[in-house]
Amino acid sequence: MSEQEPASDLPESDEEWRERLTDEEYRILREKGTEARFSGEHVDRDEQGVYTCAACGTVLFDSGTKFDAACGWPSFYAAEDSAVTYEEDTRHGMTRVEVKCATCDGHLGHVFKDGPEPTGERFCINSVALDFEPAE
């Protein structure tokens, strides 16, 4: 997706989401897919700025909360207030906590209780689900 649309202009149908997102964005954000480890553009990014939802532009994570978890996906120890929602995910024979964009309900990744202080959480997020806006 090249430009962010206002959150109030969110697609209402599956067809509209398919038109708005690339095939890979659609697979991750709408079909709950996962990108290959170490393949995402944000895994090694260490610039100051914010990470936004690739589907709707909502600010999700500040770069100050990003850390190297050596897991192959961008990892953060905290999300922005009210930016994400959580849902139990029992797919693939395990129980995890799915992280979704609170604005557009897009699948971002999962959160685990093995992160650093101050939260002890590790938000393991697909790069494809994120855009990056550098600090000014």
CSV table of N, CA and C in Angstrom, one decimal:
chain,number,residue,atom,x,y,z
A,1,MET,N,0.8,-1.2,0.0
A,1,MET,CA,0.0,0.0,0.0
A,1,MET,C,0.9,1.2,0.0
A,2,SER,N,0.7,2.1,-0.9
A,2,SER,CA,1.6,3.2,-1.1
A,2,SER,C,1.3,4.4,-0.2
A,3,GLU,N,0.1,4.8,0.0
A,3,GLU,CA,-0.3,5.9,0.9
A,3,GLU,C,-1.3,5.5,1.9
A,4,GLN,N,-1.2,6.1,3.1
A,4,GLN,CA,-2.1,5.8,4.1
A,4,GLN,C,-3.4,6.5,3.9
A,5,GLU,N,-4.5,5.8,4.0
A,5,GLU,CA,-5.9,6.4,3.9
A,5,GLU,C,-6.3,6.7,5.3
A,6,PRO,N,-7.2,7.7,5.5
A,6,PRO,CA,-7.8,7.9,6.8
A,6,PRO,C,-8.4,6.7,7.4
A,7,ALA,N,-8.3,6.5,8.7
A,7,ALA,CA,-8.9,5.3,9.3
A,7,ALA,C,-10.4,5.3,9.1
A,8,SER,N,-11.1,6.4,8.9
A,8,SER,CA,-12.5,6.4,8.7
A,8,SER,C,-12.9,5.9,7.3
A,9,ASP,N,-11.9,5.7,6.5
A,9,ASP,CA,-12.1,5.3,5.1
A,9,ASP,C,-11.7,3.8,4.9
A,10,LEU,N,-12.0,3.0,6.0
A,10,LEU,CA,-11.6,1.6,5.9
A,10,LEU,C,-12.5,0.8,5.0
A,11,PRO,N,-11.9,-0.2,4.3
A,11,PRO,CA,-12.7,-1.1,3.5
A,11,PRO,C,-13.8,-1.8,4.3
A,12,GLU,N,-14.9,-2.0,3.7
A,12,GLU,CA,-16.0,-2.7,4.4
A,12,GLU,C,-16.1,-4.2,4.0
A,13,SER,N,-15.6,-4.5,2.8
A,13,SER,CA,-15.7,-5.9,2.3
A,13,SER,C,-14.4,-6.5,2.1
A,14,ASP,N,-14.4,-7.8,2.0
A,14,ASP,CA,-13.1,-8.6,1.7
A,14,ASP,C,-12.6,-8.1,0.3
A,15,GLU,N,-13.5,-7.9,-0.7
A,15,GLU,CA,-13.0,-7.4,-2.0
A,15,GLU,C,-12.3,-6.1,-1.9
A,16,GLU,N,-12.8,-5.2,-1.1
A,16,GLU,CA,-12.2,-3.9,-1.0
A,16,GLU,C,-10.8,-4.0,-0.3
A,17,TRP,N,-10.7,-4.9,0.7
A,17,TRP,CA,-9.4,-5.1,1.3
A,17,TRP,C,-8.4,-5.7,0.2
A,18,ARG,N,-8.9,-6.6,-0.6
A,18,ARG,CA,-8.0,-7.2,-1.6
A,18,ARG,C,-7.5,-6.1,-2.6
A,19,GLU,N,-8.3,-5.1,-2.9
A,19,GLU,CA,-8.0,-4.0,-3.8
A,19,GLU,C,-7.0,-3.1,-3.1
A,20,ARG,N,-7.1,-2.9,-1.8
A,20,ARG,CA,-6.2,-1.9,-1.1
A,20,ARG,C,-4.9,-2.5,-0.8
A,21,LEU,N,-4.8,-3.8,-0.4
A,21,LEU,CA,-3.5,-4.3,0.0
A,21,LEU,C,-2.8,-5.1,-1.1
A,22,THR,N,-1.5,-5.3,-0.9
A,22,THR,CA,-0.8,-6.2,-1.8
A,22,THR,C,-1.2,-7.6,-1.5
A,23,ASP,N,-0.8,-8.6,-2.3
A,23,ASP,CA,-1.2,-10.0,-2.0
A,23,ASP,C,-0.5,-10.4,-0.7
A,24,GLU,N,0.7,-10.0,-0.5
A,24,GLU,CA,1.4,-10.4,0.8
A,24,GLU,C,0.8,-9.7,2.0
A,25,GLU,N,0.5,-8.4,1.9
A,25,GLU,CA,-0.2,-7.7,3.0
A,25,GLU,C,-1.5,-8.4,3.3
A,26,TYR,N,-2.3,-8.7,2.3
A,26,TYR,CA,-3.6,-9.4,2.5
A,26,TYR,C,-3.4,-10.7,3.2
A,27,ARG,N,-2.4,-11.5,2.8
A,27,ARG,CA,-2.2,-12.8,3.4
A,27,ARG,C,-1.9,-12.7,4.9
A,28,ILE,N,-1.1,-11.7,5.2
A,28,ILE,CA,-0.7,-11.5,6.6
A,28,ILE,C,-1.8,-10.8,7.4
A,29,LEU,N,-2.2,-9.7,7.0
A,29,LEU,CA,-3.2,-8.8,7.7
A,29,LEU,C,-4.6,-9.4,7.8
A,30,ARG,N,-5.1,-10.0,6.7
A,30,ARG,CA,-6.5,-10.4,6.7
A,30,ARG,C,-6.6,-11.9,6.9
A,31,GLU,N,-5.6,-12.7,6.4
A,31,GLU,CA,-5.7,-14.2,6.6
A,31,GLU,C,-4.9,-14.7,7.7
A,32,LYS,N,-4.3,-13.9,8.5
A,32,LYS,CA,-3.5,-14.3,9.7
A,32,LYS,C,-2.3,-15.1,9.3
A,33,GLY,N,-1.6,-14.7,8.2
A,33,GLY,CA,-0.4,-15.4,7.8
A,33,GLY,C,0.8,-15.0,8.6
A,34,THR,N,1.9,-15.6,8.3
A,34,THR,CA,3.2,-15.3,8.9
A,34,THR,C,4.3,-15.2,7.8
A,35,GLU,N,5.1,-14.2,7.8
A,35,GLU,CA,6.2,-14.1,6.9
A,35,GLU,C,7.3,-15.0,7.3
A,36,ALA,N,8.2,-15.3,6.4
A,36,ALA,CA,9.4,-16.2,6.7
A,36,ALA,C,10.3,-15.4,7.7
A,37,ARG,N,10.9,-16.1,8.6
A,37,ARG,CA,11.8,-15.5,9.6
A,37,ARG,C,13.0,-14.8,8.9
A,38,PHE,N,13.4,-13.7,9.4
A,38,PHE,CA,14.5,-12.9,8.9
A,38,PHE,C,14.3,-12.4,7.5
A,39,SER,N,13.0,-12.4,7.0
A,39,SER,CA,12.8,-11.9,5.6
A,39,SER,C,12.2,-10.5,5.6
A,40,GLY,N,11.8,-10.0,6.7
A,40,GLY,CA,11.1,-8.7,6.7
A,40,GLY,C,12.0,-7.5,6.7
A,41,GLU,N,11.5,-6.4,6.1
A,41,GLU,CA,12.4,-5.2,6.0
A,41,GLU,C,12.6,-4.5,7.3
A,42,HIS,N,11.8,-4.8,8.4
A,42,HIS,CA,12.0,-4.1,9.6
A,42,HIS,C,12.7,-4.9,10.7
A,43,VAL,N,13.2,-6.1,10.4
A,43,VAL,CA,13.8,-6.9,11.4
A,43,VAL,C,15.0,-6.2,12.0
A,44,ASP,N,15.9,-5.7,11.1
A,44,ASP,CA,17.2,-5.1,11.6
A,44,ASP,C,17.1,-3.5,11.6
A,45,ARG,N,16.0,-2.9,11.4
A,45,ARG,CA,15.9,-1.5,11.4
A,45,ARG,C,16.1,-1.0,12.8
A,46,ASP,N,17.0,0.1,12.9
A,46,ASP,CA,17.3,0.7,14.2
A,46,ASP,C,17.1,2.2,14.2
A,47,GLU,N,16.4,2.7,13.3
A,47,GLU,CA,16.1,4.2,13.2
A,47,GLU,C,15.1,4.6,14.3
A,48,GLN,N,15.1,5.9,14.6
A,48,GLN,CA,14.1,6.4,15.5
A,48,GLN,C,12.9,6.8,14.7
A,49,GLY,N,11.7,6.4,15.3
A,49,GLY,CA,10.4,6.7,14.6
A,49,GLY,C,9.3,5.9,15.2
A,50,VAL,N,8.3,5.8,14.4
A,50,VAL,CA,7.1,4.9,14.8
A,50,VAL,C,6.8,3.9,13.7
A,51,TYR,N,6.2,2.8,14.2
A,51,TYR,CA,5.8,1.8,13.3
A,51,TYR,C,4.2,1.9,13.2
A,52,THR,N,3.7,1.9,12.0
A,52,THR,CA,2.3,2.1,11.8
A,52,THR,C,1.7,0.8,11.2
A,53,CYS,N,0.4,0.6,11.3
A,53,CYS,CA,-0.3,-0.5,10.6
A,53,CYS,C,-0.2,-0.2,9.1
A,54,ALA,N,0.2,-1.2,8.3
A,54,ALA,CA,0.3,-1.1,6.9
A,54,ALA,C,-1.1,-1.0,6.2
A,55,ALA,N,-2.1,-1.5,6.9
A,55,ALA,CA,-3.4,-1.4,6.4
A,55,ALA,C,-4.2,-0.1,6.6
A,56,CYS,N,-4.0,0.5,7.8
A,56,CYS,CA,-4.8,1.7,8.1
A,56,CYS,C,-4.0,2.9,8.6
A,57,GLY,N,-2.7,2.7,8.8
A,57,GLY,CA,-1.9,3.9,9.3
A,57,GLY,C,-1.9,4.2,10.8
A,58,THR,N,-2.6,3.4,11.6
A,58,THR,CA,-2.6,3.6,13.0
A,58,THR,C,-1.2,3.4,13.6
A,59,VAL,N,-0.8,4.3,14.4
A,59,VAL,CA,0.5,4.2,15.1
A,59,VAL,C,0.4,3.0,16.1
A,60,LEU,N,1.3,2.0,16.0
A,60,LEU,CA,1.3,0.8,16.8
A,60,LEU,C,2.4,0.7,17.8
A,61,PHE,N,3.6,1.0,17.4
A,61,PHE,CA,4.8,0.8,18.2
A,61,PHE,C,5.8,2.0,18.0
A,62,ASP,N,6.4,2.4,19.1
A,62,ASP,CA,7.5,3.4,19.0
A,62,ASP,C,8.8,2.6,18.9
A,63,SER,N,9.7,3.2,18.1
A,63,SER,CA,11.0,2.5,17.9
A,63,SER,C,11.8,2.3,19.2
A,64,GLY,N,11.5,3.1,20.2
A,64,GLY,CA,12.2,3.0,21.5
A,64,GLY,C,11.8,1.8,22.3
A,65,THR,N,10.8,1.1,21.9
A,65,THR,CA,10.4,-0.2,22.5
A,65,THR,C,10.8,-1.4,21.7
A,66,LYS,N,11.5,-1.2,20.6
A,66,LYS,CA,12.0,-2.3,19.7
A,66,LYS,C,13.3,-2.9,20.3
A,67,PHE,N,13.4,-4.2,20.3
A,67,PHE,CA,14.6,-4.8,20.7
A,67,PHE,C,14.9,-6.0,19.9
A,68,ASP,N,16.2,-6.5,19.9
A,68,ASP,CA,16.6,-7.7,19.1
A,68,ASP,C,16.3,-8.9,19.9
A,69,ALA,N,15.3,-9.6,19.5
A,69,ALA,CA,14.9,-10.9,20.2
A,69,ALA,C,15.5,-12.1,19.5
A,70,ALA,N,16.2,-11.9,18.4
A,70,ALA,CA,16.9,-12.9,17.6
A,70,ALA,C,15.9,-14.0,17.2
A,71,CYS,N,14.6,-13.6,17.0
A,71,CYS,CA,13.6,-14.6,16.6
A,71,CYS,C,13.3,-14.5,15.1
A,72,GLY,N,13.7,-13.4,14.4
A,72,GLY,CA,13.5,-13.3,13.0
A,72,GLY,C,12.4,-12.4,12.6
A,73,TRP,N,11.7,-11.8,13.6
A,73,TRP,CA,10.6,-10.8,13.3
A,73,TRP,C,10.9,-9.6,14.2
A,74,PRO,N,10.4,-8.4,13.8
A,74,PRO,CA,10.6,-7.2,14.6
A,74,PRO,C,9.9,-7.5,16.0
A,75,SER,N,10.6,-7.2,17.0
A,75,SER,CA,10.1,-7.4,18.4
A,75,SER,C,10.0,-6.1,19.2
A,76,PHE,N,9.0,-5.9,19.9
A,76,PHE,CA,8.8,-4.7,20.8
A,76,PHE,C,8.3,-5.2,22.1
A,77,TYR,N,8.7,-4.4,23.2
A,77,TYR,CA,8.2,-4.8,24.5
A,77,TYR,C,6.9,-4.1,24.9
A,78,ALA,N,6.4,-3.2,24.1
A,78,ALA,CA,5.2,-2.5,24.4
A,78,ALA,C,4.5,-1.9,23.1
A,79,ALA,N,3.2,-1.9,23.1
A,79,ALA,CA,2.5,-1.3,22.0
A,79,ALA,C,2.0,0.1,22.5
A,80,GLU,N,1.6,1.0,21.6
A,80,GLU,CA,1.0,2.2,22.0
A,80,GLU,C,-0.3,2.0,22.7
A,81,ASP,N,-0.7,2.9,23.6
A,81,ASP,CA,-1.9,2.8,24.3
A,81,ASP,C,-3.1,2.6,23.4
A,82,SER,N,-3.9,1.6,23.6
A,82,SER,CA,-5.2,1.3,22.9
A,82,SER,C,-5.0,1.1,21.4
A,83,ALA,N,-3.7,0.8,20.9
A,83,ALA,CA,-3.5,0.6,19.5
A,83,ALA,C,-3.7,-0.8,19.0
A,84,VAL,N,-3.6,-1.8,20.0
A,84,VAL,CA,-3.8,-3.2,19.6
A,84,VAL,C,-4.9,-3.9,20.5
A,85,THR,N,-5.4,-5.0,19.9
A,85,THR,CA,-6.3,-5.8,20.7
A,85,THR,C,-5.7,-7.2,20.7
A,86,TYR,N,-6.2,-8.0,21.6
A,86,TYR,CA,-5.6,-9.4,21.8
A,86,TYR,C,-6.8,-10.4,21.7
A,87,GLU,N,-6.4,-11.6,21.1
A,87,GLU,CA,-7.3,-12.6,20.9
A,87,GLU,C,-6.6,-14.0,21.1
A,88,GLU,N,-7.2,-14.9,21.8
A,88,GLU,CA,-6.6,-16.2,21.9
A,88,GLU,C,-6.5,-16.9,20.5
A,89,ASP,N,-5.4,-17.5,20.2
A,89,ASP,CA,-5.2,-18.1,18.9
A,89,ASP,C,-4.8,-19.6,19.2
A,90,THR,N,-5.6,-20.5,18.8
A,90,THR,CA,-5.4,-21.9,19.1
A,90,THR,C,-5.1,-22.7,17.8
A,91,ARG,N,-4.7,-22.0,16.7
A,91,ARG,CA,-4.3,-22.6,15.5
A,91,ARG,C,-3.0,-23.3,15.6
A,92,HIS,N,-2.7,-24.2,14.7
A,92,HIS,CA,-1.4,-24.9,14.6
A,92,HIS,C,-1.1,-25.8,15.9
A,93,GLY,N,-2.1,-26.2,16.6
A,93,GLY,CA,-1.9,-27.1,17.8
A,93,GLY,C,-1.3,-26.5,19.0
A,94,MET,N,-1.4,-25.1,19.1
A,94,MET,CA,-0.8,-24.5,20.3
A,94,MET,C,-1.7,-23.3,20.7
A,95,THR,N,-1.5,-22.8,21.9
A,95,THR,CA,-2.3,-21.7,22.3
A,95,THR,C,-1.4,-20.5,22.4
A,96,ARG,N,-1.7,-19.4,21.7
A,96,ARG,CA,-0.9,-18.2,21.7
A,96,ARG,C,-1.9,-17.0,21.8
A,97,VAL,N,-1.3,-15.8,22.0
A,97,VAL,CA,-2.1,-14.6,22.0
A,97,VAL,C,-1.8,-13.8,20.8
A,98,GLU,N,-2.8,-13.7,19.9
A,98,GLU,CA,-2.7,-12.9,18.7
A,98,GLU,C,-2.8,-11.4,19.0
A,99,VAL,N,-2.1,-10.6,18.3
A,99,VAL,CA,-2.1,-9.2,18.4
A,99,VAL,C,-2.7,-8.7,17.1
A,100,LYS,N,-3.7,-7.8,17.2
A,100,LYS,CA,-4.4,-7.2,16.1
A,100,LYS,C,-4.5,-5.7,16.2
A,101,CYS,N,-4.5,-5.0,15.1
A,101,CYS,CA,-4.7,-3.6,15.0
A,101,CYS,C,-6.1,-3.3,15.6
A,102,ALA,N,-6.1,-2.4,16.5
A,102,ALA,CA,-7.4,-2.0,17.1
A,102,ALA,C,-8.3,-1.2,16.2
A,103,THR,N,-7.7,-0.6,15.2
A,103,THR,CA,-8.5,0.2,14.2
A,103,THR,C,-9.1,-0.6,13.1
A,104,CYS,N,-8.3,-1.5,12.5
A,104,CYS,CA,-8.8,-2.2,11.3
A,104,CYS,C,-8.9,-3.7,11.5
A,105,ASP,N,-8.5,-4.2,12.7
A,105,ASP,CA,-8.6,-5.6,13.0
A,105,ASP,C,-7.6,-6.5,12.2
A,106,GLY,N,-6.6,-5.8,11.7
A,106,GLY,CA,-5.6,-6.6,10.9
A,106,GLY,C,-4.7,-7.4,11.8
A,107,HIS,N,-4.3,-8.6,11.4
A,107,HIS,CA,-3.4,-9.5,12.2
A,107,HIS,C,-2.0,-8.9,12.1
A,108,LEU,N,-1.4,-8.7,13.2
A,108,LEU,CA,0.0,-8.2,13.3
A,108,LEU,C,1.0,-9.3,13.6
A,109,GLY,N,0.6,-10.2,14.5
A,109,GLY,CA,1.6,-11.2,15.0
A,109,GLY,C,1.1,-11.7,16.3
A,110,HIS,N,2.0,-12.0,17.3
A,110,HIS,CA,1.6,-12.6,18.6
A,110,HIS,C,2.4,-11.9,19.7
A,111,VAL,N,2.0,-12.0,20.9
A,111,VAL,CA,2.7,-11.5,22.0
A,111,VAL,C,3.0,-12.6,23.0
A,112,PHE,N,4.2,-12.6,23.5
A,112,PHE,CA,4.7,-13.7,24.4
A,112,PHE,C,5.2,-13.1,25.7
A,113,LYS,N,5.2,-13.8,26.8
A,113,LYS,CA,5.6,-13.4,28.1
A,113,LYS,C,7.1,-13.6,28.4
A,114,ASP,N,7.9,-13.5,27.3
A,114,ASP,CA,9.4,-13.7,27.5
A,114,ASP,C,10.2,-12.5,27.1
A,115,GLY,N,9.7,-11.3,27.2
A,115,GLY,CA,10.4,-10.1,26.8
A,115,GLY,C,11.1,-9.5,27.9
A,116,PRO,N,11.8,-8.4,27.6
A,116,PRO,CA,12.6,-7.7,28.6
A,116,PRO,C,11.7,-6.8,29.5
A,117,GLU,N,12.4,-6.2,30.5
A,117,GLU,CA,11.7,-5.2,31.3
A,117,GLU,C,11.5,-4.0,30.5
A,118,PRO,N,10.6,-3.1,30.7
A,118,PRO,CA,9.8,-3.1,31.9
A,118,PRO,C,8.5,-3.9,31.8
A,119,THR,N,8.2,-4.5,30.7
A,119,THR,CA,6.9,-5.2,30.6
A,119,THR,C,7.0,-6.7,30.7
A,120,GLY,N,8.1,-7.3,30.3
A,120,GLY,CA,8.2,-8.7,30.3
A,120,GLY,C,7.5,-9.3,29.0
A,121,GLU,N,7.1,-8.4,28.1
A,121,GLU,CA,6.4,-8.9,26.9
A,121,GLU,C,7.2,-8.8,25.7
A,122,ARG,N,7.0,-9.7,24.7
A,122,ARG,CA,7.6,-9.7,23.4
A,122,ARG,C,6.6,-9.7,22.4
A,123,PHE,N,6.3,-8.6,21.8
A,123,PHE,CA,5.4,-8.5,20.6
A,123,PHE,C,6.2,-8.9,19.4
A,124,CYS,N,5.9,-10.0,18.9
A,124,CYS,CA,6.6,-10.6,17.7
A,124,CYS,C,5.7,-10.3,16.5
A,125,ILE,N,6.1,-9.3,15.7
A,125,ILE,CA,5.2,-8.7,14.7
A,125,ILE,C,5.8,-8.9,13.2
A,126,ASN,N,4.9,-9.3,12.3
A,126,ASN,CA,5.3,-9.4,10.9
A,126,ASN,C,5.7,-8.0,10.3
A,127,SER,N,6.8,-7.9,9.7
A,127,SER,CA,7.2,-6.7,9.0
A,127,SER,C,6.2,-6.2,8.0
A,128,VAL,N,5.6,-7.2,7.3
A,128,VAL,CA,4.7,-6.9,6.2
A,128,VAL,C,3.5,-6.1,6.8
A,129,ALA,N,3.2,-6.3,8.0
A,129,ALA,CA,2.0,-5.7,8.7
A,129,ALA,C,2.3,-4.2,9.1
A,130,LEU,N,3.6,-3.8,9.0
A,130,LEU,CA,4.1,-2.5,9.5
A,130,LEU,C,4.6,-1.6,8.4
A,131,ASP,N,4.4,-0.3,8.5
A,131,ASP,CA,5.1,0.7,7.8
A,131,ASP,C,5.9,1.4,8.9
A,132,PHE,N,6.9,2.1,8.4
A,132,PHE,CA,7.8,2.9,9.3
A,132,PHE,C,7.8,4.4,9.0
A,133,GLU,N,7.6,5.2,10.0
A,133,GLU,CA,7.7,6.6,9.8
A,133,GLU,C,8.9,7.2,10.6
A,134,PRO,N,10.0,7.6,10.0
A,134,PRO,CA,11.1,8.1,10.8
A,134,PRO,C,10.8,9.4,11.5
A,135,ALA,N,11.5,9.5,12.7
A,135,ALA,CA,11.3,10.7,13.5
A,135,ALA,C,11.8,11.9,12.7
A,136,GLU,N,11.2,13.1,13.0
A,136,GLU,CA,11.7,14.3,12.2
A,136,GLU,C,12.8,15.0,13.0
